[in-house]
GROMACS .gro file of C-alpha atoms in nm:
model
  487
    1MET     CA    1  -0.508   2.498  -0.291
    2SER     CA    2  -0.159   2.602  -0.238
    3TRP     CA    3  -0.049   2.418  -0.524
    4ASP     CA    4  -0.315   2.510  -0.785
    5ARG     CA    5  -0.054   2.751  -0.987
    6GLN     CA    6  -0.106   2.910  -1.302
    7GLN     CA    7   0.326   2.869  -1.501
    8GLY     CA    8   0.237   3.062  -1.912
    9TYR     CA    9   0.258   2.880  -2.139
   10GLY     CA   10   0.001   2.833  -2.331
   11GLN     CA   11  -0.389   2.797  -2.213
   12GLY     CA   12  -0.332   2.662  -1.832
   13HIS     CA   13  -0.455   2.353  -1.767
   14GLY     CA   14  -0.335   2.033  -1.491
   15GLN     CA   15  -0.013   1.931  -1.518
   16GLY     CA   16   0.224   1.753  -1.301
   17ASP     CA   17   0.122   1.643  -0.995
   18GLY     CA   18  -0.233   1.865  -1.048
   19GLN     CA   19  -0.051   2.193  -1.149
   20SER     CA   20  -0.122   2.410  -1.316
   21HIS     CA   21   0.005   2.573  -1.550
   22GLY     CA   22   0.055   2.535  -1.966
   23GLN     CA   23   0.366   2.228  -2.074
   24GLY     CA   24   0.134   1.953  -1.928
   25TYR     CA   25   0.391   1.680  -1.730
   26GLY     CA   26   0.312   1.516  -1.402
   27HIS     CA   27   0.185   1.162  -1.283
   28GLY     CA   28   0.032   0.904  -1.460
   29TYR     CA   29  -0.050   0.506  -1.411
   30GLY     CA   30  -0.164   0.219  -1.535
   31TYR     CA   31   0.023  -0.171  -1.604
   32GLY     CA   32   0.078  -0.544  -1.434
   33TYR     CA   33   0.341  -0.823  -1.544
   34GLY     CA   34   0.373  -1.168  -1.360
   35HIS     CA   35   0.505  -1.554  -1.421
   36GLY     CA   36   0.396  -1.921  -1.331
   37GLU     CA   37   0.559  -2.168  -1.305
   38GLN     CA   38   0.634  -2.449  -1.540
   39HIS     CA   39   0.531  -2.793  -1.551
   40PRO     CA   40   0.479  -3.003  -1.824
   41TYR     CA   41   0.210  -3.186  -2.012
   42ALA     CA   42   0.196  -3.512  -2.049
   43PRO     CA   43  -0.089  -3.785  -1.963
   44GLN     CA   44  -0.075  -3.946  -1.561
   45GLN     CA   45   0.153  -4.300  -1.618
   46PRO     CA   46  -0.020  -4.641  -1.446
   47SER     CA   47   0.206  -4.791  -1.157
   48THR     CA   48   0.309  -5.091  -1.259
   49HIS     CA   49   0.109  -5.278  -1.057
   50GLN     CA   50  -0.164  -5.144  -1.150
   51ALA     CA   51  -0.118  -5.194  -1.514
   52GLN     CA   52  -0.153  -5.530  -1.443
   53HIS     CA   53  -0.490  -5.511  -1.288
   54LEU     CA   54  -0.613  -5.301  -1.578
   55PRO     CA   55  -0.844  -5.416  -1.822
   56GLN     CA   56  -0.761  -5.468  -2.190
   57GLN     CA   57  -0.972  -5.109  -2.443
   58PRO     CA   58  -1.108  -5.258  -2.718
   59TYR     CA   59  -0.998  -4.942  -2.877
   60PRO     CA   60  -0.679  -4.714  -2.889
   61GLN     CA   61  -0.568  -4.530  -2.675
   62GLU     CA   62  -0.547  -4.151  -2.820
   63SER     CA   63  -0.212  -3.988  -2.847
   64TYR     CA   64  -0.088  -3.703  -2.632
   65PRO     CA   65   0.176  -3.464  -2.717
   66PRO     CA   66   0.561  -3.550  -2.629
   67GLN     CA   67   0.663  -3.406  -2.374
   68GLN     CA   68   0.893  -3.088  -2.424
   69PRO     CA   69   1.147  -2.954  -2.257
   70TYR     CA   70   1.148  -2.584  -2.122
   71ARG     CA   71   1.158  -2.381  -2.458
   72PRO     CA   72   1.271  -1.962  -2.280
   73GLU     CA   73   1.166  -1.868  -2.640
   74CYS     CA   74   0.747  -1.973  -2.531
   75THR     CA   75   0.711  -1.591  -2.290
   76GLU     CA   76   0.286  -1.672  -2.395
   77THR     CA   77   0.081  -1.973  -2.208
   78ALA     CA   78  -0.270  -1.843  -2.240
   79GLY     CA   79  -0.125  -1.522  -2.215
   80TYR     CA   80   0.073  -1.573  -1.878
   81ALA     CA   81   0.468  -1.421  -1.935
   82VAL     CA   82   0.669  -1.664  -1.864
   83GLY     CA   83   1.059  -1.731  -1.934
   84PRO     CA   84   1.350  -1.586  -1.718
   85ASP     CA   85   1.306  -1.264  -1.774
   86TYR     CA   86   0.977  -1.297  -1.677
   87GLY     CA   87   0.765  -1.147  -1.991
   88ASP     CA   88   0.700  -0.815  -1.808
   89TYR     CA   89   0.393  -0.844  -1.923
   90GLY     CA   90   0.213  -1.148  -1.635
   91ALA     CA   91  -0.139  -1.268  -1.528
   92TYR     CA   92  -0.247  -0.874  -1.496
   93GLY     CA   93  -0.184  -0.609  -1.832
   94HIS     CA   94  -0.190  -0.292  -1.932
   95ASP     CA   95  -0.317   0.031  -1.702
   96GLY     CA   96  -0.354  -0.162  -1.380
   97ALA     CA   97  -0.652  -0.392  -1.548
   98TYR     CA   98  -0.604  -0.789  -1.569
   99GLY     CA   99  -0.455  -0.666  -1.889
  100ASP     CA  100  -0.487  -0.717  -2.272
  101ASP     CA  101  -0.193  -1.012  -2.218
  102GLY     CA  102  -0.349  -1.120  -1.961
  103ALA     CA  103  -0.512  -1.487  -1.881
  104TYR     CA  104  -0.838  -1.345  -2.124
  105GLY     CA  105  -0.638  -1.194  -2.377
  106ASP     CA  106  -0.779  -0.868  -2.567
  107ASN     CA  107  -1.039  -0.978  -2.637
  108GLY     CA  108  -1.181  -1.096  -2.373
  109GLU     CA  109  -1.113  -1.443  -2.466
  110LYS     CA  110  -0.936  -1.773  -2.352
  111ARG     CA  111  -0.633  -1.890  -2.508
  112ASP     CA  112  -0.461  -2.204  -2.600
  113ASP     CA  113  -0.193  -2.295  -2.371
  114ARG     CA  114  -0.078  -2.546  -2.493
  115TYR     CA  115   0.104  -2.370  -2.788
  116CYS     CA  116   0.321  -2.062  -2.772
  117ARG     CA  117   0.570  -1.953  -2.937
  118GLY     CA  118   0.839  -2.164  -3.073
  119GLY     CA  119   0.672  -2.472  -3.021
  120PRO     CA  120   0.432  -2.697  -2.675
  121ALA     CA  121   0.469  -2.507  -2.394
  122GLN     CA  122   0.398  -2.671  -2.072
  123ALA     CA  123   0.088  -2.672  -1.890
  124GLY     CA  124   0.128  -2.492  -1.521
  125GLN     CA  125   0.012  -2.288  -1.224
  126GLY     CA  126  -0.076  -1.997  -1.338
  127VAL     CA  127  -0.219  -2.053  -1.731
  128VAL     CA  128  -0.503  -2.302  -1.916
  129VAL     CA  129  -0.486  -2.546  -2.021
  130VAL     CA  130  -0.695  -2.717  -2.237
  131GLU     CA  131  -0.851  -3.075  -2.211
  132PRO     CA  132  -0.824  -3.335  -2.531
  133ALA     CA  133  -1.153  -3.540  -2.458
  134THR     CA  134  -1.318  -3.183  -2.418
  135GLY     CA  135  -1.251  -2.891  -2.549
  136GLU     CA  136  -1.312  -2.771  -2.185
  137GLU     CA  137  -1.037  -2.533  -2.124
  138THR     CA  138  -0.916  -2.523  -1.649
  139ARG     CA  139  -0.768  -2.346  -1.516
  140PRO     CA  140  -0.586  -2.556  -1.230
  141GLU     CA  141  -0.722  -2.551  -0.880
  142SER     CA  142  -0.313  -2.496  -0.736
  143ALA     CA  143  -0.286  -2.183  -1.042
  144ALA     CA  144  -0.154  -1.867  -0.895
  145PRO     CA  145  -0.125  -1.624  -1.103
  146GLN     CA  146   0.242  -1.489  -1.054
  147ARG     CA  147   0.306  -1.069  -1.090
  148ASP     CA  148   0.652  -0.884  -1.139
  149ARG     CA  149   0.583  -0.703  -0.750
  150TYR     CA  150   0.875  -0.438  -0.886
  151PHE     CA  151   0.712  -0.242  -1.107
  152ASP     CA  152   0.363  -0.310  -0.926
  153ALA     CA  153   0.511  -0.147  -0.634
  154LEU     CA  154   0.639   0.099  -0.857
  155ARG     CA  155   0.301   0.202  -0.957
  156ALA     CA  156   0.162   0.180  -0.625
  157LEU     CA  157   0.423   0.387  -0.469
  158ALA     CA  158   0.370   0.664  -0.761
  159LEU     CA  159  -0.054   0.631  -0.643
  160ILE     CA  160   0.040   0.703  -0.313
  161ARG     CA  161   0.244   0.978  -0.412
  162VAL     CA  162   0.060   1.156  -0.636
  163VAL     CA  163  -0.234   1.262  -0.341
  164ALA     CA  164   0.086   1.313  -0.073
  165TYR     CA  165   0.172   1.608  -0.377
  166HIS     CA  166  -0.175   1.729  -0.447
  167THR     CA  167  -0.281   1.726  -0.027
  168PHE     CA  168   0.119   1.873   0.093
  169GLY     CA  169   0.190   2.097  -0.212
  170TRP     CA  170   0.535   1.950  -0.178
  171ALA     CA  171   0.835   2.059  -0.369
  172TRP     CA  172   1.105   1.766  -0.362
  173ALA     CA  173   0.879   1.534  -0.417
  174GLY     CA  174   0.935   1.536  -0.799
  175LEU     CA  175   1.338   1.470  -0.709
  176VAL     CA  176   1.188   1.233  -0.479
  177PHE     CA  177   1.027   1.061  -0.711
  178PRO     CA  178   0.879   1.168  -1.036
  179SER     CA  179   0.563   0.935  -1.024
  180MET     CA  180   0.473   1.089  -1.400
  181GLY     CA  181   0.850   0.985  -1.556
  182VAL     CA  182   0.769   0.641  -1.432
  183MET     CA  183   0.433   0.536  -1.465
  184PHE     CA  184   0.599   0.676  -1.890
  185GLY     CA  185   0.851   0.440  -1.855
  186LEU     CA  186   0.621   0.114  -1.734
  187ALA     CA  187   0.363   0.215  -2.003
  188GLY     CA  188   0.623   0.221  -2.281
  189THR     CA  189   0.750  -0.166  -2.186
  190LEU     CA  190   0.390  -0.326  -2.162
  191MET     CA  191   0.306  -0.096  -2.509
  192ALA     CA  192   0.626  -0.284  -2.694
  193LYS     CA  193   0.436  -0.595  -2.593
  194SER     CA  194   0.213  -0.560  -2.719
  195LEU     CA  195   0.255  -0.423  -3.029
  196GLU     CA  196   0.365  -0.824  -3.056
  197ARG     CA  197   0.018  -0.812  -3.193
  198PRO     CA  198  -0.133  -0.614  -3.495
  199ALA     CA  199  -0.107  -0.249  -3.469
  200PRO     CA  200  -0.510  -0.164  -3.490
  201LYS     CA  201  -0.618  -0.416  -3.213
  202VAL     CA  202  -0.370  -0.321  -2.934
  203VAL     CA  203  -0.476   0.041  -3.010
  204ARG     CA  204  -0.847  -0.078  -2.982
  205SER     CA  205  -0.764  -0.245  -2.708
  206ARG     CA  206  -0.610   0.057  -2.501
  207LEU     CA  207  -0.861   0.282  -2.590
  208ARG     CA  208  -1.127  -0.009  -2.521
  209ARG     CA  209  -1.034   0.001  -2.163
  210LEU     CA  210  -0.924   0.394  -2.121
  211LEU     CA  211  -1.227   0.548  -2.206
  212PRO     CA  212  -1.517   0.395  -2.040
  213PRO     CA  213  -1.393   0.548  -1.653
  214PHE     CA  214  -1.304   0.830  -1.744
  215TRP     CA  215  -1.642   0.835  -1.953
  216LEU     CA  216  -1.866   0.781  -1.575
  217TRP     CA  217  -1.607   1.040  -1.403
  218GLY     CA  218  -1.709   1.242  -1.648
  219VAL     CA  219  -2.045   1.210  -1.689
  220PHE     CA  220  -2.096   1.408  -1.245
  221VAL     CA  221  -1.787   1.672  -1.312
  222VAL     CA  222  -1.958   1.836  -1.685
  223LEU     CA  223  -2.266   1.782  -1.500
  224GLY     CA  224  -2.158   1.963  -1.209
  225MET     CA  225  -2.020   2.176  -1.354
  226LEU     CA  226  -2.357   2.203  -1.614
  227VAL     CA  227  -2.531   2.315  -1.305
  228HIS     CA  228  -2.273   2.616  -1.206
  229GLY     CA  229  -2.358   2.796  -1.453
  230TRP     CA  230  -2.099   2.663  -1.813
  231ILE     CA  231  -2.186   2.664  -2.085
  232PRO     CA  232  -1.948   2.419  -2.327
  233GLY     CA  233  -1.831   2.585  -2.642
  234TRP     CA  234  -1.840   2.285  -2.894
  235GLU     CA  235  -1.434   2.132  -2.773
  236ILE     CA  236  -1.667   1.947  -2.527
  237VAL     CA  237  -1.619   1.688  -2.813
  238TYR     CA  238  -1.277   1.634  -2.553
  239TRP     CA  239  -1.440   1.474  -2.278
  240VAL     CA  240  -1.644   1.148  -2.541
  241VAL     CA  241  -1.182   1.133  -2.617
  242PRO     CA  242  -0.994   1.373  -2.466
  243LEU     CA  243  -0.752   1.403  -2.780
  244GLY     CA  244  -0.760   1.737  -2.669
  245ASP     CA  245  -0.717   1.967  -2.377
  246PRO     CA  246  -1.178   1.864  -2.200
  247PRO     CA  247  -1.298   2.218  -2.180
  248GLY     CA  248  -1.408   2.292  -1.817
  249SER     CA  249  -1.486   2.573  -1.557
  250ALA     CA  250  -1.274   2.686  -1.317
  251TRP     CA  251  -1.572   2.577  -1.033
  252GLY     CA  252  -1.460   2.194  -1.173
  253GLU     CA  253  -1.081   2.256  -1.284
  254GLN     CA  254  -0.935   2.123  -0.984
  255ALA     CA  255  -1.080   1.771  -1.068
  256TRP     CA  256  -1.077   1.841  -1.449
  257GLU     CA  257  -0.699   1.896  -1.467
  258ILE     CA  258  -0.624   1.589  -1.394
  259LEU     CA  259  -0.629   1.490  -1.773
  260TRP     CA  260  -0.347   1.621  -1.897
  261TYR     CA  261  -0.220   1.324  -1.850
  262LEU     CA  262  -0.427   1.089  -2.050
  263ARG     CA  263  -0.484   1.338  -2.321
  264THR     CA  264  -0.092   1.184  -2.335
  265TYR     CA  265  -0.102   0.896  -2.282
  266LEU     CA  266  -0.384   0.824  -2.519
  267TRP     CA  267  -0.156   1.035  -2.763
  268PHE     CA  268   0.156   0.822  -2.720
  269VAL     CA  269  -0.087   0.475  -2.738
  270LEU     CA  270  -0.155   0.662  -3.138
  271LEU     CA  271   0.231   0.686  -3.236
  272SER     CA  272   0.361   0.416  -3.085
  273PRO     CA  273   0.379   0.168  -3.416
  274LEU     CA  274   0.526   0.453  -3.529
  275LEU     CA  275   0.750   0.516  -3.266
  276LEU     CA  276   0.861   0.127  -3.143
  277ARG     CA  277   0.982   0.091  -3.530
  278LEU     CA  278   1.153   0.392  -3.567
  279PHE     CA  279   1.327   0.322  -3.278
  280ARG     CA  280   1.391  -0.064  -3.341
  281LEU     CA  281   1.631   0.076  -3.633
  282ALA     CA  282   1.878   0.206  -3.399
  283PRO     CA  283   1.798   0.232  -3.052
  284LEU     CA  284   2.068   0.400  -2.842
  285PRO     CA  285   2.112   0.676  -3.109
  286VAL     CA  286   1.722   0.695  -3.159
  287LEU     CA  287   1.680   0.718  -2.677
  288THR     CA  288   1.911   0.958  -2.746
  289LEU     CA  289   1.773   1.189  -2.908
  290SER     CA  290   1.424   1.160  -2.768
  291LEU     CA  291   1.481   1.386  -2.542
  292ALA     CA  292   1.596   1.657  -2.863
  293PRO     CA  293   1.212   1.801  -2.907
  294VAL     CA  294   1.152   1.913  -2.557
  295LEU     CA  295   1.575   2.095  -2.645
  296VAL     CA  296   1.392   2.266  -2.862
  297LEU     CA  297   1.046   2.385  -2.717
  298SER     CA  298   1.300   2.530  -2.408
  299PHE     CA  299   1.517   2.702  -2.611
  300VAL     CA  300   1.424   2.732  -2.999
  301TRP     CA  301   1.069   2.724  -3.065
  302ALA     CA  302   0.864   2.663  -2.819
  303GLY     CA  303   0.519   2.586  -3.018
  304PRO     CA  304   0.144   2.698  -3.057
  305ASP     CA  305  -0.007   2.899  -2.761
  306ASN     CA  306  -0.337   2.661  -2.782
  307ARG     CA  307  -0.376   2.285  -2.720
  308VAL     CA  308  -0.158   2.186  -2.975
  309GLY     CA  309   0.059   2.365  -2.767
  310THR     CA  310   0.019   2.251  -2.452
  311GLY     CA  311  -0.020   1.821  -2.637
  312LEU     CA  312   0.341   1.896  -2.751
  313TRP     CA  313   0.508   2.007  -2.412
  314ASP     CA  314   0.365   1.702  -2.282
  315LEU     CA  315   0.487   1.448  -2.506
  316SER     CA  316   0.829   1.574  -2.520
  317THR     CA  317   0.830   1.579  -2.149
  318TYR     CA  318   0.787   1.271  -2.105
  319LEU     CA  319   0.961   1.061  -2.468
  320PHE     CA  320   1.236   0.981  -2.353
  321CYS     CA  321   1.087   0.790  -2.056
  322TRP     CA  322   0.839   0.660  -2.339
  323MET     CA  323   1.178   0.534  -2.546
  324LEU     CA  324   1.287   0.367  -2.255
  325GLY     CA  325   1.002   0.106  -2.198
  326PHE     CA  326   1.072   0.028  -2.486
  327ALA     CA  327   1.444  -0.008  -2.455
  328HIS     CA  328   1.375  -0.205  -2.173
  329ARG     CA  329   1.157  -0.501  -2.363
  330ASP     CA  330   1.432  -0.505  -2.614
  331GLY     CA  331   1.731  -0.573  -2.361
  332VAL     CA  332   1.904  -0.298  -2.513
  333LEU     CA  333   1.933  -0.133  -2.125
  334ARG     CA  334   2.024  -0.466  -2.040
  335ARG     CA  335   2.294  -0.508  -2.292
  336MET     CA  336   2.405  -0.136  -2.159
  337ARG     CA  337   2.747  -0.170  -2.002
  338PRO     CA  338   2.697  -0.027  -1.591
  339ALA     CA  339   2.922   0.248  -1.619
  340ALA     CA  340   2.794   0.401  -1.951
  341VAL     CA  341   2.363   0.383  -1.792
  342VAL     CA  342   2.512   0.536  -1.441
  343ALA     CA  343   2.679   0.812  -1.562
  344ALA     CA  344   2.409   0.852  -1.872
  345SER     CA  345   2.195   0.874  -1.557
  346LEU     CA  346   2.398   1.056  -1.317
  347ALA     CA  347   2.471   1.335  -1.645
  348ALA     CA  348   2.119   1.338  -1.718
  349LEU     CA  349   2.015   1.357  -1.318
  350ALA     CA  350   2.263   1.670  -1.308
  351PHE     CA  351   2.169   1.889  -1.555
  352GLY     CA  352   1.811   1.849  -1.468
  353GLY     CA  353   1.840   1.917  -1.081
  354TRP     CA  354   2.081   2.154  -1.103
  355TYR     CA  355   1.855   2.355  -1.414
  356ALA     CA  356   1.528   2.365  -1.156
  357PHE     CA  357   1.707   2.502  -0.912
  358ALA     CA  358   1.918   2.787  -1.158
  359HIS     CA  359   1.490   2.925  -1.295
  360GLN     CA  360   1.331   2.901  -0.865
  361ALA     CA  361   1.400   3.250  -0.899
  362ASP     CA  362   1.187   3.275  -1.261
  363LEU     CA  363   0.925   3.098  -1.188
  364GLY     CA  364   0.942   3.147  -0.804
  365THR     CA  365   0.983   2.720  -0.707
  366TYR     CA  366   1.184   2.391  -0.817
  367ASP     CA  367   0.906   2.235  -0.871
  368LEU     CA  368   0.941   1.940  -1.146
  369ASP     CA  369   0.621   2.037  -1.212
  370GLU     CA  370   0.670   2.332  -1.302
  371ASN     CA  371   1.051   2.329  -1.500
  372PRO     CA  372   0.961   2.126  -1.832
  373LEU     CA  373   1.281   2.031  -1.886
  374ALA     CA  374   1.403   2.021  -1.592
  375GLN     CA  375   1.122   1.734  -1.564
  376ALA     CA  376   1.239   1.581  -1.874
  377PHE     CA  377   1.579   1.512  -1.782
  378TRP     CA  378   1.545   1.436  -1.359
  379SER     CA  379   1.323   1.164  -1.507
  380ALA     CA  380   1.545   1.009  -1.723
  381GLY     CA  381   1.779   1.024  -1.570
  382PHE     CA  382   1.509   0.847  -1.239
  383VAL     CA  383   1.346   0.645  -1.447
  384MET     CA  384   1.675   0.493  -1.669
  385LEU     CA  385   1.820   0.339  -1.308
  386LEU     CA  386   1.448   0.202  -1.214
  387MET     CA  387   1.451  -0.015  -1.521
  388TRP     CA  388   1.817  -0.080  -1.648
  389ALA     CA  389   1.906  -0.195  -1.204
  390LYS     CA  390   1.521  -0.446  -1.321
  391ALA     CA  391   1.647  -0.540  -1.627
  392TYR     CA  392   2.054  -0.616  -1.531
  393PHE     CA  393   1.964  -0.727  -1.125
  394GLY     CA  394   1.647  -0.923  -1.230
  395ILE     CA  395   1.540  -0.721  -0.995
  396ASP     CA  396   1.147  -0.890  -0.921
  397PHE     CA  397   0.986  -0.777  -0.539
  398ALA     CA  398   0.882  -1.150  -0.549
  399ARG     CA  399   0.908  -1.169  -0.116
  400LEU     CA  400   0.676  -0.921  -0.172
  401THR     CA  401   0.400  -1.134  -0.150
  402ARG     CA  402   0.531  -1.311   0.181
  403LEU     CA  403   0.352  -0.944   0.282
  404ARG     CA  404  -0.031  -1.042   0.323
  405ARG     CA  405  -0.176  -0.691   0.344
  406THR     CA  406   0.067  -0.519   0.195
  407ASN     CA  407   0.053  -0.764  -0.104
  408ARG     CA  408  -0.281  -0.731  -0.148
  409ILE     CA  409  -0.319  -0.350  -0.144
  410VAL     CA  410  -0.047  -0.356  -0.396
  411THR     CA  411  -0.282  -0.561  -0.585
  412VAL     CA  412  -0.579  -0.325  -0.574
  413PHE     CA  413  -0.343   0.018  -0.617
  414ASN     CA  414  -0.267  -0.141  -0.978
  415ALA     CA  415  -0.577  -0.315  -1.085
  416ARG     CA  416  -0.771   0.023  -0.967
  417ALA     CA  417  -0.531   0.241  -1.046
  418VAL     CA  418  -0.749   0.448  -1.348
  419THR     CA  419  -0.969   0.466  -1.112
  420ILE     CA  420  -0.815   0.570  -0.785
  421TYR     CA  421  -0.590   0.830  -1.074
  422LEU     CA  422  -0.942   0.980  -1.144
  423TRP     CA  423  -1.166   1.001  -0.843
  424HIS     CA  424  -0.845   1.094  -0.564
  425GLU     CA  425  -0.917   1.534  -0.656
  426ILE     CA  426  -1.279   1.491  -0.611
  427ALA     CA  427  -1.235   1.268  -0.311
  428LEU     CA  428  -0.937   1.528  -0.197
  429ILE     CA  429  -1.218   1.811  -0.261
  430LEU     CA  430  -1.480   1.628  -0.124
  431ALA     CA  431  -1.284   1.662   0.217
  432VAL     CA  432  -1.244   1.997   0.324
  433PRO     CA  433  -1.650   2.011   0.403
  434LEU     CA  434  -1.629   1.686   0.508
  435ILE     CA  435  -1.361   1.776   0.819
  436ASP     CA  436  -1.559   2.179   0.843
  437ARG     CA  437  -1.812   1.922   0.938
  438PHE     CA  438  -1.649   1.704   1.209
  439TRP     CA  439  -1.603   2.105   1.396
  440ASP     CA  440  -1.954   2.042   1.451
  441VAL     CA  441  -1.897   1.773   1.700
  442PRO     CA  442  -1.712   1.840   2.044
  443ALA     CA  443  -1.576   1.517   2.057
  444PHE     CA  444  -1.380   1.476   1.766
  445GLU     CA  445  -1.331   1.871   1.748
  446THR     CA  446  -1.122   1.750   2.081
  447TYR     CA  447  -0.989   1.494   2.014
  448LEU     CA  448  -0.907   1.471   1.654
  449PRO     CA  449  -0.651   1.690   1.470
  450LEU     CA  450  -0.911   1.842   1.251
  451GLU     CA  451  -0.629   2.084   1.165
  452SER     CA  452  -0.362   1.865   1.015
  453GLN     CA  453  -0.317   1.827   0.668
  454TRP     CA  454  -0.169   1.445   0.740
  455PHE     CA  455  -0.546   1.433   0.856
  456MET     CA  456  -0.676   1.502   0.541
  457PHE     CA  457  -0.446   1.299   0.364
  458GLY     CA  458  -0.602   0.983   0.493
  459VAL     CA  459  -0.984   1.108   0.505
  460GLY     CA  460  -0.891   1.183   0.143
  461TRP     CA  461  -0.733   0.879   0.076
  462LEU     CA  462  -1.049   0.685   0.267
  463LEU     CA  463  -1.323   0.859  -0.013
  464ILE     CA  464  -1.114   0.678  -0.254
  465GLY     CA  465  -1.209   0.377  -0.123
  466VAL     CA  466  -1.544   0.415  -0.122
  467PHE     CA  467  -1.480   0.532  -0.498
  468VAL     CA  468  -1.322   0.231  -0.574
  469LEU     CA  469  -1.568   0.044  -0.406
  470LEU     CA  470  -1.836   0.232  -0.593
  471CYS     CA  471  -1.631   0.279  -0.969
  472GLY     CA  472  -1.378   0.053  -0.974
  473TRP     CA  473  -1.578  -0.270  -1.177
  474VAL     CA  474  -1.609   0.001  -1.507
  475GLU     CA  475  -1.233  -0.103  -1.524
  476ASP     CA  476  -1.382  -0.479  -1.477
  477VAL     CA  477  -1.642  -0.415  -1.764
  478ALA     CA  478  -1.433  -0.195  -2.024
  479ALA     CA  479  -1.140  -0.517  -1.972
  480ARG     CA  480  -1.458  -0.726  -2.052
  481LYS     CA  481  -1.427  -0.836  -1.736
  482LYS     CA  482  -1.686  -1.055  -1.414
  483PRO     CA  483  -1.721  -0.689  -1.291
  484ARG     CA  484  -1.573  -0.714  -0.899
  485LEU     CA  485  -1.591  -0.498  -0.590
  486LEU     CA  486  -1.235  -0.505  -0.531
  487PRO     CA  487  -0.978  -0.753  -0.785
   0.00000   0.00000   0.00000
C-alpha cells in the first residue's frame, strides 16, 4: 500500500491512519450522546363526570409523588442525558456502543429514573418508568432514544475518512479532517462525564467494552501470523491487554499496525482520573500546558527508542484534544470569548500547517501522520473550533433524524465503531485477492472498473459490512446487552 512508510522514531508500528512509523498518532472512535423530552410524572386523574360514577374505595389510595417542575440540574434519567445541553452523554455510551451511561447503566442494570441529582425527574421519552404497584420497570411504547447527532456524525465521518485514507493514501486527508484528534476530543468529553461516578468502576467499564472485540479480532490475526511462521516472545502478553504495542510479524503488519490507537486510548482512560483532577485545578492554564509534552519531545528530548517512547509520542500528540473534551464537558469552552477561541484556534492551525509544509523535504511528505508536532497543533486548532461551536451555538444536527437512511447509517457506525476500526484493514487486504478473481470473469473485466481504487474502496466497505454482521455482536456482549446483528 502506498501509505505504508517508515519514519524512524523508535520501533516502526502502525500510526495515524494506518501509516507505519514510530511516533504513533492517527485516528479512532468511540461514544454517543442523546436526550429525551421531559413529561411530568403524575397519576392520571378522572374527569368530574367519571368521578361521580366511581365506587367508593374501601381503602385509602396510594399517594404519588407531587408533580415537579422541570429542573435543568437533573441531568440523568435512567442513564439518558437531559437538560439544556443534552448532557453530551445520552442513550448510548462511549465507543459507539450502547454505553456506560446508557439505558442499562454501567453494570447492565436498569436504573430508577424517577429521581436524579437535585430532585425528582419526569418520566418521558427515552426513560424507564418504575411502576409503584409492582416495582417493575417499563419503557413507554412511544419512547425512542434521542441522540445528539452532531457528535455521532463526526464519529461516522472520522471512520469513513480513515478507510478512505487507507485506500487512497491521500496526504491531504489529515488537513481536511484530522480524524484522530476529533475522536480523542470526543472520548475526553465522554470520559469526563463518566468520572462523575467512581473512577475504578469507570475504568473497569471501559476495559470491558474495549477488550472483548479486540480479543476476537486478535485471535484471527495472531493465528494467521503463527501459521505463517511467526515465533512470539514474552511480548505476546500485549495481545491480552495492549498497554504496549502488541508484537507481530511483517506478514500481518498491515492488520496489527492500527493498534496504536487502542493502546493510546487505554492509557488515556487509565490516566483520566488524575488528568481530570489536575485540569479542574486550573482549566485554562492546564489546557494550554497540555501542548508542552509534544514540544519537549520534538525539540528537547525525543524519548527512548522502544515501546515506551512510541507511547509517549502518541499520548503527547493527542493530550490537548483529550483535555479539550474535559473543557467541553465542564463548560469551559462555552464560557470563553468567541474572539479568543477563534484567535487561538487559527494560531494553532497556522503553526501546525506551517510546520508540516516546512518539514516536507525532511519527511518526504506534508502528511500530518508523519509529523507529530504538526498533527498536535493542527488537531488542537481544528478540534477546538468544533467543540466550541457545539457548546456555544448548541449544534446538535437534530434534523439528521429526518433522513432515515442517513440517520440509520450514522447509528450503525457509532454502535459498531470498534468493530469497523479493527476489521477495516483486513477488509481492504481481502479486497485485493477478491478483485483479482473478478478478472477471471469476462463480464466483470468488461464492465467493472477493476483497476480503480474507488472500486476497491467500495468492495472494502462491502467486506466491512460482512465483518460488522459477523463480529459486531461482540460489542453488545461487552456492553452486557442482548447481541444483535445490527443495532
